[in-house]
mmCIF file of N, CA, C and O in Angstrom:
data_model
loop_
_atom_site.group_PDB
_atom_site.id
_atom_site.type_symbol
_atom_site.label_atom_id
_atom_site.label_comp_id
_atom_site.label_asym_id
_atom_site.label_seq_id
_atom_site.Cartn_x
_atom_site.Cartn_y
_atom_site.Cartn_z
ATOM 1 N N UNK A 177 7.490 -1.991 -7.649
ATOM 2 C CA UNK A 177 6.846 -1.323 -8.626
ATOM 3 C C UNK A 177 5.451 -2.004 -8.914
ATOM 4 O O UNK A 177 5.616 -3.239 -9.244
ATOM 5 N N UNK A 178 4.476 -1.695 -8.962
ATOM 6 C CA UNK A 178 3.143 -2.256 -9.099
ATOM 7 C C UNK A 178 2.213 -1.158 -10.127
ATOM 8 O O UNK A 178 1.921 -0.079 -9.879
ATOM 9 N N UNK A 179 1.520 -1.841 -10.980
ATOM 10 C CA UNK A 179 0.403 -1.161 -11.669
ATOM 11 C C UNK A 179 -0.868 -1.726 -11.594
ATOM 12 O O UNK A 179 -1.029 -2.964 -11.794
ATOM 13 N N UNK A 180 -1.960 -1.158 -11.081
ATOM 14 C CA UNK A 180 -3.267 -1.359 -11.045
ATOM 15 C C UNK A 180 -3.267 -2.506 -9.762
ATOM 16 O O UNK A 180 -3.162 -2.160 -8.601
ATOM 17 N N UNK A 181 -3.924 -3.580 -10.335
ATOM 18 C CA UNK A 181 -3.892 -4.717 -9.284
ATOM 19 C C UNK A 181 -2.500 -5.125 -8.707
ATOM 20 O O UNK A 181 -2.257 -5.510 -7.652
ATOM 21 N N UNK A 182 -1.502 -4.966 -9.541
ATOM 22 C CA UNK A 182 -0.201 -4.997 -9.031
ATOM 23 C C UNK A 182 0.378 -4.154 -7.960
ATOM 24 O O UNK A 182 1.160 -4.242 -7.245
ATOM 25 N N UNK A 183 -0.440 -3.073 -8.053
ATOM 26 C CA UNK A 183 -0.091 -1.913 -7.282
ATOM 27 C C UNK A 183 -0.779 -2.154 -6.036
ATOM 28 O O UNK A 183 -0.122 -1.875 -5.013
ATOM 29 N N UNK A 184 -1.882 -2.703 -5.864
ATOM 30 C CA UNK A 184 -2.419 -3.201 -5.094
ATOM 31 C C UNK A 184 -1.779 -4.360 -3.928
ATOM 32 O O UNK A 184 -1.797 -4.333 -2.866
ATOM 33 N N UNK A 185 -1.102 -5.190 -4.816
ATOM 34 C CA UNK A 185 -0.261 -6.323 -4.235
ATOM 35 C C UNK A 185 0.948 -5.672 -3.701
ATOM 36 O O UNK A 185 1.213 -5.944 -2.389
ATOM 37 N N UNK A 186 1.649 -4.789 -4.509
ATOM 38 C CA UNK A 186 2.922 -4.083 -3.845
ATOM 39 C C UNK A 186 2.563 -3.396 -2.643
ATOM 40 O O UNK A 186 3.488 -3.327 -1.426
ATOM 41 N N UNK A 187 1.217 -2.893 -2.547
ATOM 42 C CA UNK A 187 1.040 -2.210 -1.311
ATOM 43 C C UNK A 187 0.827 -2.891 -0.039
ATOM 44 O O UNK A 187 1.321 -2.608 1.159
ATOM 45 N N UNK A 188 -0.030 -3.933 -0.432
ATOM 46 C CA UNK A 188 -0.039 -5.072 0.621
ATOM 47 C C UNK A 188 1.306 -5.804 1.229
ATOM 48 O O UNK A 188 1.405 -5.699 2.274
ATOM 49 N N UNK A 189 2.254 -5.884 0.235
ATOM 50 C CA UNK A 189 3.647 -6.383 0.855
ATOM 51 C C UNK A 189 4.325 -5.247 1.359
ATOM 52 O O UNK A 189 4.957 -5.632 2.527
ATOM 53 N N UNK A 190 4.188 -4.060 1.036
ATOM 54 C CA UNK A 190 4.931 -3.143 2.089
ATOM 55 C C UNK A 190 4.211 -2.878 3.304
ATOM 56 O O UNK A 190 5.044 -2.488 4.107
ATOM 57 N N UNK A 191 2.905 -3.190 3.306
ATOM 58 C CA UNK A 191 2.261 -2.813 4.267
ATOM 59 C C UNK A 191 2.411 -3.864 5.566
ATOM 60 O O UNK A 191 2.851 -3.701 6.562
ATOM 61 N N UNK A 192 2.698 -5.002 5.018
ATOM 62 C CA UNK A 192 3.187 -6.370 5.622
ATOM 63 C C UNK A 192 4.530 -6.177 6.485
ATOM 64 O O UNK A 192 4.644 -6.047 7.284
ATOM 65 N N UNK A 193 5.288 -5.532 5.648
ATOM 66 C CA UNK A 193 6.686 -5.525 5.899
ATOM 67 C C UNK A 193 6.872 -4.512 7.142
ATOM 68 O O UNK A 193 7.692 -4.420 7.914
ATOM 69 N N UNK A 194 5.983 -3.383 6.756
ATOM 70 C CA UNK A 194 6.339 -2.119 7.721
ATOM 71 C C UNK A 194 5.626 -2.706 9.128
ATOM 72 O O UNK A 194 5.925 -2.410 10.397
ATOM 73 N N UNK A 195 4.529 -3.676 9.208
ATOM 74 C CA UNK A 195 4.043 -4.058 10.254
ATOM 75 C C UNK A 195 4.872 -4.718 11.111
ATOM 76 O O UNK A 195 5.019 -4.813 12.159
ATOM 77 N N UNK A 196 5.794 -5.797 10.364
ATOM 78 C CA UNK A 196 6.489 -6.570 11.151
ATOM 79 C C UNK A 196 7.862 -5.595 11.592
ATOM 80 O O UNK A 196 8.123 -6.100 12.663
ATOM 81 N N UNK A 197 8.084 -4.537 10.575
ATOM 82 C CA UNK A 197 9.374 -3.708 11.264
ATOM 83 C C UNK A 197 8.864 -2.996 12.374
ATOM 84 O O UNK A 197 9.606 -3.043 13.558
ATOM 85 N N UNK A 198 7.739 -2.519 12.369
ATOM 86 C CA UNK A 198 7.425 -1.523 13.536
ATOM 87 C C UNK A 198 6.942 -2.343 14.638
ATOM 88 O O UNK A 198 7.147 -1.860 16.065
ATOM 89 N N UNK A 199 6.323 -3.548 14.885
ATOM 90 C CA UNK A 199 5.324 -4.309 15.940
ATOM 91 C C UNK A 199 6.692 -5.372 16.170
ATOM 92 O O UNK A 199 6.121 -6.219 17.264
ATOM 93 N N UNK A 200 7.560 -5.743 15.555
ATOM 94 C CA UNK A 200 8.216 -7.169 15.865
ATOM 95 C C UNK A 200 7.535 -8.198 15.517
ATOM 96 O O UNK A 200 6.718 -8.052 14.755
ATOM 97 N N UNK A 201 8.197 -9.248 15.818
ATOM 98 C CA UNK A 201 7.387 -10.367 15.298
ATOM 99 C C UNK A 201 7.026 -11.427 16.658
ATOM 100 O O UNK A 201 6.953 -12.640 16.335
ATOM 101 N N UNK A 202 6.370 -10.721 17.492
ATOM 102 C CA UNK A 202 5.887 -11.332 18.816
ATOM 103 C C UNK A 202 4.315 -11.746 18.327
ATOM 104 O O UNK A 202 4.057 -12.373 17.339
ATOM 105 N N UNK A 203 3.465 -11.397 19.153
ATOM 106 C CA UNK A 203 1.886 -11.493 19.089
ATOM 107 C C UNK A 203 1.408 -10.964 17.546
ATOM 108 O O UNK A 203 0.563 -11.438 16.923
ATOM 109 N N UNK A 204 2.058 -9.961 17.165
ATOM 110 C CA UNK A 204 1.664 -9.450 15.845
ATOM 111 C C UNK A 204 1.845 -10.740 14.852
ATOM 112 O O UNK A 204 0.914 -10.538 13.731
ATOM 113 N N UNK A 205 3.071 -11.052 14.741
ATOM 114 C CA UNK A 205 3.289 -12.261 13.754
ATOM 115 C C UNK A 205 2.257 -13.323 13.868
ATOM 116 O O UNK A 205 1.573 -13.871 13.038
ATOM 117 N N UNK A 206 1.998 -13.686 15.206
ATOM 118 C CA UNK A 206 0.911 -14.727 15.398
ATOM 119 C C UNK A 206 -0.368 -14.460 14.866
ATOM 120 O O UNK A 206 -0.973 -15.240 14.061
ATOM 121 N N UNK A 207 -0.655 -13.045 15.065
ATOM 122 C CA UNK A 207 -1.784 -12.545 14.601
ATOM 123 C C UNK A 207 -1.944 -12.468 13.139
ATOM 124 O O UNK A 207 -3.067 -13.028 12.504
ATOM 125 N N UNK A 208 -1.069 -12.301 12.485
ATOM 126 C CA UNK A 208 -1.101 -12.037 10.674
ATOM 127 C C UNK A 208 -1.112 -13.552 10.157
ATOM 128 O O UNK A 208 -1.819 -13.683 9.454
ATOM 129 N N UNK A 209 -0.199 -14.408 10.983
ATOM 130 C CA UNK A 209 0.094 -15.661 10.341
ATOM 131 C C UNK A 209 -1.525 -16.360 10.458
ATOM 132 O O UNK A 209 -1.897 -17.211 9.807
ATOM 133 N N UNK A 210 -2.048 -16.231 11.686
ATOM 134 C CA UNK A 210 -3.442 -16.868 11.944
ATOM 135 C C UNK A 210 -4.599 -16.384 10.715
ATOM 136 O O UNK A 210 -5.289 -16.910 10.593
ATOM 137 N N UNK A 211 -4.066 -15.167 10.361
ATOM 138 C CA UNK A 211 -5.004 -14.649 9.237
ATOM 139 C C UNK A 211 -4.652 -15.069 7.825
ATOM 140 O O UNK A 211 -5.298 -14.498 6.904
ATOM 141 N N UNK A 212 -3.764 -15.842 7.969
ATOM 142 C CA UNK A 212 -3.273 -16.513 6.353
ATOM 143 C C UNK A 212 -2.050 -15.328 5.763
ATOM 144 O O UNK A 212 -2.017 -15.536 4.636
ATOM 145 N N UNK A 213 -1.570 -14.299 6.579
ATOM 146 C CA UNK A 213 -0.783 -13.285 5.878
ATOM 147 C C UNK A 213 0.617 -13.718 6.195
ATOM 148 O O UNK A 213 1.080 -13.501 7.264
ATOM 149 N N UNK A 214 1.712 -13.389 5.252
ATOM 150 C CA UNK A 214 2.979 -14.151 5.647
ATOM 151 C C UNK A 214 3.616 -13.001 6.272
ATOM 152 O O UNK A 214 3.047 -11.751 5.900
ATOM 153 N N UNK A 215 4.479 -13.202 7.288
ATOM 154 C CA UNK A 215 5.316 -11.938 8.072
ATOM 155 C C UNK A 215 6.616 -12.037 7.707
ATOM 156 O O UNK A 215 7.575 -12.507 8.537
ATOM 157 N N UNK A 216 6.803 -11.358 6.299
ATOM 158 C CA UNK A 216 8.275 -11.172 5.924
ATOM 159 C C UNK A 216 8.675 -9.956 6.171
ATOM 160 O O UNK A 216 7.875 -8.895 5.868
ATOM 161 N N UNK A 217 9.933 -10.013 6.026
ATOM 162 C CA UNK A 217 10.514 -8.452 5.939
ATOM 163 C C UNK A 217 11.114 -8.667 4.600
ATOM 164 O O UNK A 217 12.243 -9.293 4.268
ATOM 165 N N UNK A 218 10.650 -8.196 3.595
ATOM 166 C CA UNK A 218 11.034 -8.209 2.310
ATOM 167 C C UNK A 218 12.100 -7.687 1.774
ATOM 168 O O UNK A 218 12.659 -7.555 0.670
ATOM 169 N N UNK A 219 12.682 -6.528 2.527
ATOM 170 C CA UNK A 219 13.650 -5.807 2.115
ATOM 171 C C UNK A 219 13.613 -4.588 1.165
ATOM 172 O O UNK A 219 14.534 -3.897 0.620
ATOM 173 N N UNK A 220 12.202 -4.133 0.984
ATOM 174 C CA UNK A 220 11.968 -3.070 0.257
ATOM 175 C C UNK A 220 12.278 -1.745 0.851
ATOM 176 O O UNK A 220 12.173 -1.623 2.420
ATOM 177 N N UNK A 221 13.024 -1.049 0.119
ATOM 178 C CA UNK A 221 13.326 0.393 0.554
ATOM 179 C C UNK A 221 12.541 1.347 0.000
ATOM 180 O O UNK A 221 12.369 2.576 0.569
ATOM 181 N N UNK A 222 11.654 1.167 -1.009
ATOM 182 C CA UNK A 222 11.007 2.203 -1.432
ATOM 183 C C UNK A 222 9.743 1.206 -2.321
ATOM 184 O O UNK A 222 9.868 0.270 -2.635
ATOM 185 N N UNK A 223 8.427 2.276 -2.787
ATOM 186 C CA UNK A 223 7.698 1.487 -3.622
ATOM 187 C C UNK A 223 7.188 2.590 -4.649
ATOM 188 O O UNK A 223 7.012 3.542 -4.080
ATOM 189 N N UNK A 224 6.896 2.141 -5.827
ATOM 190 C CA UNK A 224 5.995 2.995 -7.055
ATOM 191 C C UNK A 224 4.898 2.351 -7.021
ATOM 192 O O UNK A 224 4.878 1.144 -7.477
ATOM 193 N N UNK A 225 3.664 2.996 -6.970
ATOM 194 C CA UNK A 225 2.540 2.703 -7.270
ATOM 195 C C UNK A 225 1.672 3.211 -8.176
ATOM 196 O O UNK A 225 1.429 4.452 -8.085
ATOM 197 N N UNK A 226 1.401 2.621 -9.201
ATOM 198 C CA UNK A 226 0.764 3.326 -10.578
ATOM 199 C C UNK A 226 -0.656 2.661 -10.660
ATOM 200 O O UNK A 226 -0.921 1.711 -10.756
ATOM 201 N N UNK A 227 -1.580 3.711 -10.430
ATOM 202 C CA UNK A 227 -3.032 3.368 -10.739
ATOM 203 C C UNK A 227 -3.385 2.441 -9.347
ATOM 204 O O UNK A 227 -4.196 1.359 -9.853
ATOM 205 N N UNK A 228 -2.973 2.525 -8.384
ATOM 206 C CA UNK A 228 -3.138 1.590 -7.209
ATOM 207 C C UNK A 228 -4.291 1.786 -6.510
ATOM 208 O O UNK A 228 -5.114 2.969 -6.566
ATOM 209 N N UNK A 229 -4.760 0.931 -5.590
ATOM 210 C CA UNK A 229 -6.095 1.287 -4.829
ATOM 211 C C UNK A 229 -5.807 0.331 -3.607
ATOM 212 O O UNK A 229 -4.997 -0.519 -3.647
ATOM 213 N N UNK A 230 -6.678 0.567 -2.518
ATOM 214 C CA UNK A 230 -6.604 -0.041 -1.404
ATOM 215 C C UNK A 230 -7.583 -1.505 -1.575
ATOM 216 O O UNK A 230 -8.547 -1.691 -2.309
ATOM 217 N N UNK A 231 -6.451 -2.661 -1.447
ATOM 218 C CA UNK A 231 -7.558 -3.835 -1.610
ATOM 219 C C UNK A 231 -8.532 -4.046 -0.897
ATOM 220 O O UNK A 231 -8.862 -3.282 0.066
ATOM 221 N N UNK A 232 -9.636 -4.757 -1.414
ATOM 222 C CA UNK A 232 -10.876 -5.055 -0.784
ATOM 223 C C UNK A 232 -10.980 -6.205 0.063
ATOM 224 O O UNK A 232 -12.055 -6.216 0.777
ATOM 225 N N UNK A 233 -10.076 -6.912 -0.048
ATOM 226 C CA UNK A 233 -10.147 -8.447 0.871
ATOM 227 C C UNK A 233 -10.296 -7.708 2.515
ATOM 228 O O UNK A 233 -9.273 -7.005 3.191
ATOM 229 N N UNK A 234 -11.330 -8.321 3.058
ATOM 230 C CA UNK A 234 -11.446 -8.090 4.419
ATOM 231 C C UNK A 234 -10.306 -8.367 5.127
ATOM 232 O O UNK A 234 -10.072 -7.633 6.138
ATOM 233 N N UNK A 235 -9.851 -9.575 5.268
ATOM 234 C CA UNK A 235 -8.557 -9.954 5.982
ATOM 235 C C UNK A 235 -7.405 -8.932 5.995
ATOM 236 O O UNK A 235 -6.889 -8.589 6.764
ATOM 237 N N UNK A 236 -7.115 -8.484 4.407
ATOM 238 C CA UNK A 236 -5.975 -7.453 4.318
ATOM 239 C C UNK A 236 -6.291 -6.030 5.354
ATOM 240 O O UNK A 236 -5.419 -5.592 5.673
ATOM 241 N N UNK A 237 -7.691 -5.758 4.858
ATOM 242 C CA UNK A 237 -8.096 -4.466 5.435
ATOM 243 C C UNK A 237 -7.897 -4.600 6.827
ATOM 244 O O UNK A 237 -7.624 -3.378 7.778
ATOM 245 N N UNK A 238 -8.366 -5.468 7.767
ATOM 246 C CA UNK A 238 -8.461 -5.683 8.810
ATOM 247 C C UNK A 238 -7.062 -5.890 9.824
ATOM 248 O O UNK A 238 -6.767 -5.375 10.684
ATOM 249 N N UNK A 239 -6.050 -6.439 8.788
ATOM 250 C CA UNK A 239 -4.803 -6.759 9.530
ATOM 251 C C UNK A 239 -3.628 -5.875 8.774
ATOM 252 O O UNK A 239 -2.792 -5.454 9.925
ATOM 253 N N UNK A 240 -3.635 -5.203 7.649
ATOM 254 C CA UNK A 240 -2.346 -4.576 7.124
ATOM 255 C C UNK A 240 -2.934 -3.199 6.846
ATOM 256 O O UNK A 240 -1.914 -2.310 6.737
ATOM 257 N N UNK A 241 -4.265 -2.885 6.337
ATOM 258 C CA UNK A 241 -4.668 -1.452 6.399
ATOM 259 C C UNK A 241 -5.893 -0.864 7.280
ATOM 260 O O UNK A 241 -6.609 -0.411 7.141
ATOM 261 N N UNK A 242 -5.307 -0.902 8.545
ATOM 262 C CA UNK A 242 -6.161 -0.276 9.483
ATOM 263 C C UNK A 242 -5.873 1.184 9.636
ATOM 264 O O UNK A 242 -5.083 2.014 9.197
ATOM 265 N N UNK A 243 -7.012 1.674 10.023
ATOM 266 C CA UNK A 243 -7.030 3.245 10.000
ATOM 267 C C UNK A 243 -6.199 3.765 11.164
ATOM 268 O O UNK A 243 -5.976 3.533 12.116
ATOM 269 N N UNK A 244 -5.497 4.686 10.745
ATOM 270 C CA UNK A 244 -4.422 5.472 11.446
ATOM 271 C C UNK A 244 -3.147 4.888 11.194
ATOM 272 O O UNK A 244 -2.112 5.418 11.639
ATOM 273 N N UNK A 245 -2.896 3.437 10.502
ATOM 274 C CA UNK A 245 -1.572 3.148 10.312
ATOM 275 C C UNK A 245 -1.254 3.563 9.320
ATOM 276 O O UNK A 245 -1.761 3.477 7.895
ATOM 277 N N UNK A 246 0.205 3.837 9.136
ATOM 278 C CA UNK A 246 0.946 4.570 7.991
ATOM 279 C C UNK A 246 2.129 3.559 7.774
ATOM 280 O O UNK A 246 2.750 3.656 8.672
ATOM 281 N N UNK A 247 2.311 3.460 6.179
ATOM 282 C CA UNK A 247 3.235 2.939 6.103
ATOM 283 C C UNK A 247 4.652 3.891 5.824
ATOM 284 O O UNK A 247 4.457 4.726 5.222
ATOM 285 N N UNK A 248 5.790 3.494 6.679
ATOM 286 C CA UNK A 248 6.974 4.657 7.052
ATOM 287 C C UNK A 248 7.507 4.290 5.549
ATOM 288 O O UNK A 248 8.667 5.124 5.660
ATOM 289 N N UNK A 249 7.453 3.478 4.460
ATOM 290 C CA UNK A 249 8.281 3.470 3.346
ATOM 291 C C UNK A 249 8.228 4.662 2.412
ATOM 292 O O UNK A 249 7.108 4.974 2.121
ATOM 293 N N UNK A 250 9.000 4.933 1.697
ATOM 294 C CA UNK A 250 9.194 5.838 0.639
ATOM 295 C C UNK A 250 8.368 5.378 -0.471
ATOM 296 O O UNK A 250 8.365 4.588 -0.928
ATOM 297 N N UNK A 251 7.350 6.377 -0.682
ATOM 298 C CA UNK A 251 6.581 5.902 -1.748
ATOM 299 C C UNK A 251 6.223 7.206 -2.979
ATOM 300 O O UNK A 251 6.320 7.999 -2.663
ATOM 301 N N UNK A 252 6.027 6.516 -4.303
ATOM 302 C CA UNK A 252 5.573 7.543 -5.324
ATOM 303 C C UNK A 252 4.380 6.886 -5.725
ATOM 304 O O UNK A 252 4.256 5.516 -6.069
ATOM 305 N N UNK A 253 3.666 7.772 -5.611
ATOM 306 C CA UNK A 253 1.989 7.355 -6.291
ATOM 307 C C UNK A 253 1.819 8.203 -7.498
ATOM 308 O O UNK A 253 1.698 9.206 -7.664
ATOM 309 N N UNK A 254 1.623 7.189 -8.834
ATOM 310 C CA UNK A 254 1.273 7.589 -9.954
ATOM 311 C C UNK A 254 -0.114 7.414 -10.435
ATOM 312 O O UNK A 254 -0.665 6.406 -10.388
ATOM 313 N N UNK A 255 -0.783 8.624 -10.522
ATOM 314 C CA UNK A 255 -2.338 8.623 -10.861
ATOM 315 C C UNK A 255 -2.602 9.592 -11.968
ATOM 316 O O UNK A 255 -2.254 10.357 -12.449
ATOM 317 N N UNK A 256 -3.380 8.681 -12.830
ATOM 318 C CA UNK A 256 -4.071 9.285 -14.064
ATOM 319 C C UNK A 256 -5.292 10.178 -13.821
ATOM 320 O O UNK A 256 -6.104 9.647 -13.262
ATOM 321 N N UNK A 257 -5.224 11.492 -14.108
ATOM 322 C CA UNK A 257 -6.341 12.205 -13.726
ATOM 323 C C UNK A 257 -7.636 12.002 -14.651
ATOM 324 O O UNK A 257 -8.889 12.106 -13.832
ATOM 325 N N UNK A 258 -7.631 11.092 -15.614
ATOM 326 C CA UNK A 258 -8.981 10.745 -16.355
ATOM 327 C C UNK A 258 -8.795 8.909 -16.073
ATOM 328 O O UNK A 258 -9.615 8.479 -17.081
ATOM 329 N N UNK A 259 -8.279 8.718 -15.269
ATOM 330 C CA UNK A 259 -8.289 7.055 -14.981
ATOM 331 C C UNK A 259 -9.682 6.658 -14.725
ATOM 332 O O UNK A 259 -10.438 6.981 -13.589
ATOM 333 N N UNK A 260 -10.526 6.162 -15.640
ATOM 334 C CA UNK A 260 -11.790 5.565 -15.239
ATOM 335 C C UNK A 260 -12.043 4.302 -14.623
ATOM 336 O O UNK A 260 -13.224 3.948 -14.163
ATOM 337 N N UNK A 261 -10.822 3.545 -14.596
ATOM 338 C CA UNK A 261 -10.977 2.112 -14.223
ATOM 339 C C UNK A 261 -10.230 2.488 -12.648
ATOM 340 O O UNK A 261 -10.989 1.791 -11.850
ATOM 341 N N UNK A 262 -9.270 3.000 -12.269
ATOM 342 C CA UNK A 262 -8.992 3.363 -10.755
ATOM 343 C C UNK A 262 -9.046 4.693 -10.677
ATOM 344 O O UNK A 262 -8.338 5.744 -11.142
ATOM 345 N N UNK A 263 -10.351 5.469 -10.508
ATOM 346 C CA UNK A 263 -10.228 6.873 -10.115
ATOM 347 C C UNK A 263 -9.436 7.738 -9.242
ATOM 348 O O UNK A 263 -8.964 6.658 -8.421
ATOM 349 N N UNK A 264 -8.966 8.706 -9.457
ATOM 350 C CA UNK A 264 -8.037 9.277 -8.899
ATOM 351 C C UNK A 264 -8.210 9.196 -7.412
ATOM 352 O O UNK A 264 -7.622 9.183 -6.435
ATOM 353 N N UNK A 265 -9.330 9.265 -6.850
ATOM 354 C CA UNK A 265 -10.097 9.229 -5.242
ATOM 355 C C UNK A 265 -9.563 7.696 -4.796
ATOM 356 O O UNK A 265 -9.228 7.725 -3.513
ATOM 357 N N UNK A 266 -9.725 6.920 -5.591
ATOM 358 C CA UNK A 266 -9.344 5.409 -5.227
ATOM 359 C C UNK A 266 -7.649 5.496 -5.030
ATOM 360 O O UNK A 266 -7.301 4.813 -4.079
ATOM 361 N N UNK A 267 -7.220 5.861 -6.023
ATOM 362 C CA UNK A 267 -5.471 6.128 -5.624
ATOM 363 C C UNK A 267 -4.915 6.801 -4.424
ATOM 364 O O UNK A 267 -4.211 6.619 -3.661
ATOM 365 N N UNK A 268 -5.660 7.980 -4.314
ATOM 366 C CA UNK A 268 -5.478 8.863 -2.950
ATOM 367 C C UNK A 268 -5.974 8.055 -1.799
ATOM 368 O O UNK A 268 -5.179 8.358 -0.768
ATOM 369 N N UNK A 269 -6.879 7.110 -1.705
ATOM 370 C CA UNK A 269 -7.444 6.540 -0.448
ATOM 371 C C UNK A 269 -6.005 5.693 -0.033
ATOM 372 O O UNK A 269 -5.803 5.464 1.161
ATOM 373 N N UNK A 270 -5.224 5.188 -1.075
ATOM 374 C CA UNK A 270 -4.050 4.322 -0.804
ATOM 375 C C UNK A 270 -3.147 5.234 -0.435
ATOM 376 O O UNK A 270 -2.423 4.631 0.583
ATOM 377 N N UNK A 271 -3.010 6.322 -0.794
ATOM 378 C CA UNK A 271 -1.949 7.264 -0.427
ATOM 379 C C UNK A 271 -2.281 7.604 1.096
ATOM 380 O O UNK A 271 -0.935 7.950 1.731
ATOM 381 N N UNK A 272 -3.254 7.563 1.481
ATOM 382 C CA UNK A 272 -3.440 7.753 2.921
ATOM 383 C C UNK A 272 -2.743 6.749 4.210
ATOM 384 O O UNK A 272 -2.828 6.749 4.946
ATOM 385 N N UNK A 273 -2.384 5.505 3.471
ATOM 386 C CA UNK A 273 -2.094 4.727 4.237
ATOM 387 C C UNK A 273 -0.427 4.835 4.242
ATOM 388 O O UNK A 273 0.492 3.817 4.918
ATOM 389 N N UNK A 274 0.234 5.804 3.734
ATOM 390 C CA UNK A 274 1.578 6.137 3.704
ATOM 391 C C UNK A 274 1.903 7.353 4.351
ATOM 392 O O UNK A 274 1.359 8.337 4.290
ATOM 393 N N UNK A 275 3.200 7.433 4.907
ATOM 394 C CA UNK A 275 3.680 8.520 5.725
ATOM 395 C C UNK A 275 3.520 9.888 4.501
ATOM 396 O O UNK A 275 4.184 9.648 3.829
ATOM 397 N N UNK A 276 2.972 10.925 5.295
ATOM 398 C CA UNK A 276 2.824 12.059 4.079
ATOM 399 C C UNK A 276 4.404 12.566 3.523
ATOM 400 O O UNK A 276 4.352 12.917 2.807
ATOM 401 N N UNK A 277 5.128 12.457 5.113
ATOM 402 C CA UNK A 277 6.434 13.043 4.694
ATOM 403 C C UNK A 277 7.625 12.446 3.851
ATOM 404 O O UNK A 277 8.519 12.532 3.479
ATOM 405 N N UNK A 278 7.039 10.946 3.514
ATOM 406 C CA UNK A 278 7.898 10.305 2.629
ATOM 407 C C UNK A 278 7.024 9.707 1.457
ATOM 408 O O UNK A 278 7.639 8.647 0.674
ATOM 409 N N UNK A 279 6.117 10.178 0.861
ATOM 410 C CA UNK A 279 5.648 9.999 -0.127
ATOM 411 C C UNK A 279 5.377 11.225 -1.117
ATOM 412 O O UNK A 279 5.822 12.535 -0.969
ATOM 413 N N UNK A 280 5.216 10.905 -2.511
ATOM 414 C CA UNK A 280 5.238 11.992 -3.533
ATOM 415 C C UNK A 280 3.785 11.226 -4.309
ATOM 416 O O UNK A 280 3.906 10.411 -4.564
ATOM 417 N N UNK A 281 3.239 12.426 -5.041
ATOM 418 C CA UNK A 281 2.420 12.104 -5.963
ATOM 419 C C UNK A 281 2.630 12.699 -7.143
ATOM 420 O O UNK A 281 3.128 13.861 -7.285
ATOM 421 N N UNK A 282 2.289 11.754 -8.237
ATOM 422 C CA UNK A 282 2.700 12.475 -9.536
ATOM 423 C C UNK A 282 1.433 12.188 -10.345
ATOM 424 O O UNK A 282 0.914 10.958 -10.450
ATOM 425 N N UNK A 283 0.814 13.356 -10.841
ATOM 426 C CA UNK A 283 -0.466 13.217 -11.496
ATOM 427 C C UNK A 283 -0.263 13.537 -12.906
ATOM 428 O O UNK A 283 0.429 14.543 -13.213
ATOM 429 N N UNK A 284 -0.760 12.514 -13.634
ATOM 430 C CA UNK A 284 -0.553 12.865 -15.251
ATOM 431 C C UNK A 284 -1.817 13.008 -15.917
ATOM 432 O O UNK A 284 -2.968 12.575 -15.421
ATOM 433 N N UNK A 285 -1.931 13.478 -17.189
ATOM 434 C CA UNK A 285 -3.399 13.909 -17.661
ATOM 435 C C UNK A 285 -3.868 12.847 -18.490
ATOM 436 O O UNK A 285 -5.122 12.858 -18.797
ATOM 437 N N UNK A 286 -3.504 11.600 -18.410
ATOM 438 C CA UNK A 286 -3.996 10.197 -18.989
ATOM 439 C C UNK A 286 -4.800 9.480 -18.376
ATOM 440 O O UNK A 286 -5.403 9.722 -17.047
ATOM 441 N N UNK A 287 -5.387 8.402 -18.689
ATOM 442 C CA UNK A 287 -6.104 7.560 -17.705
ATOM 443 C C UNK A 287 -5.261 6.193 -17.492
ATOM 444 O O UNK A 287 -4.288 6.478 -16.906
ATOM 445 N N UNK A 288 -5.975 5.057 -17.539
ATOM 446 C CA UNK A 288 -5.407 3.927 -16.743
ATOM 447 C C UNK A 288 -4.210 3.575 -17.747
ATOM 448 O O UNK A 288 -3.240 3.262 -17.450
#
């Protein structure tokens, strides 16, 4: 469970876990560790992201949030319709990194 920056962190941890699970611990592990990214299977079975966004860190973007890669973990994305800090489109951009078949979106009328 993460809110705002915590949601970005939770998303990063689930993306790392998914990468490790899908691609094993061979060359992928070496590549991630060389980039300074831990290669753990945290044991997460689901994630709840509230007011989340895709991290802006270049290393994370290149290694964990690659175009076309989808995290297969069950996810709930809670988005504030009037969120001026993390606008809904930024939260939806994070949703794009999760499998559509295992994600749900909850839109509330409030802000951040």
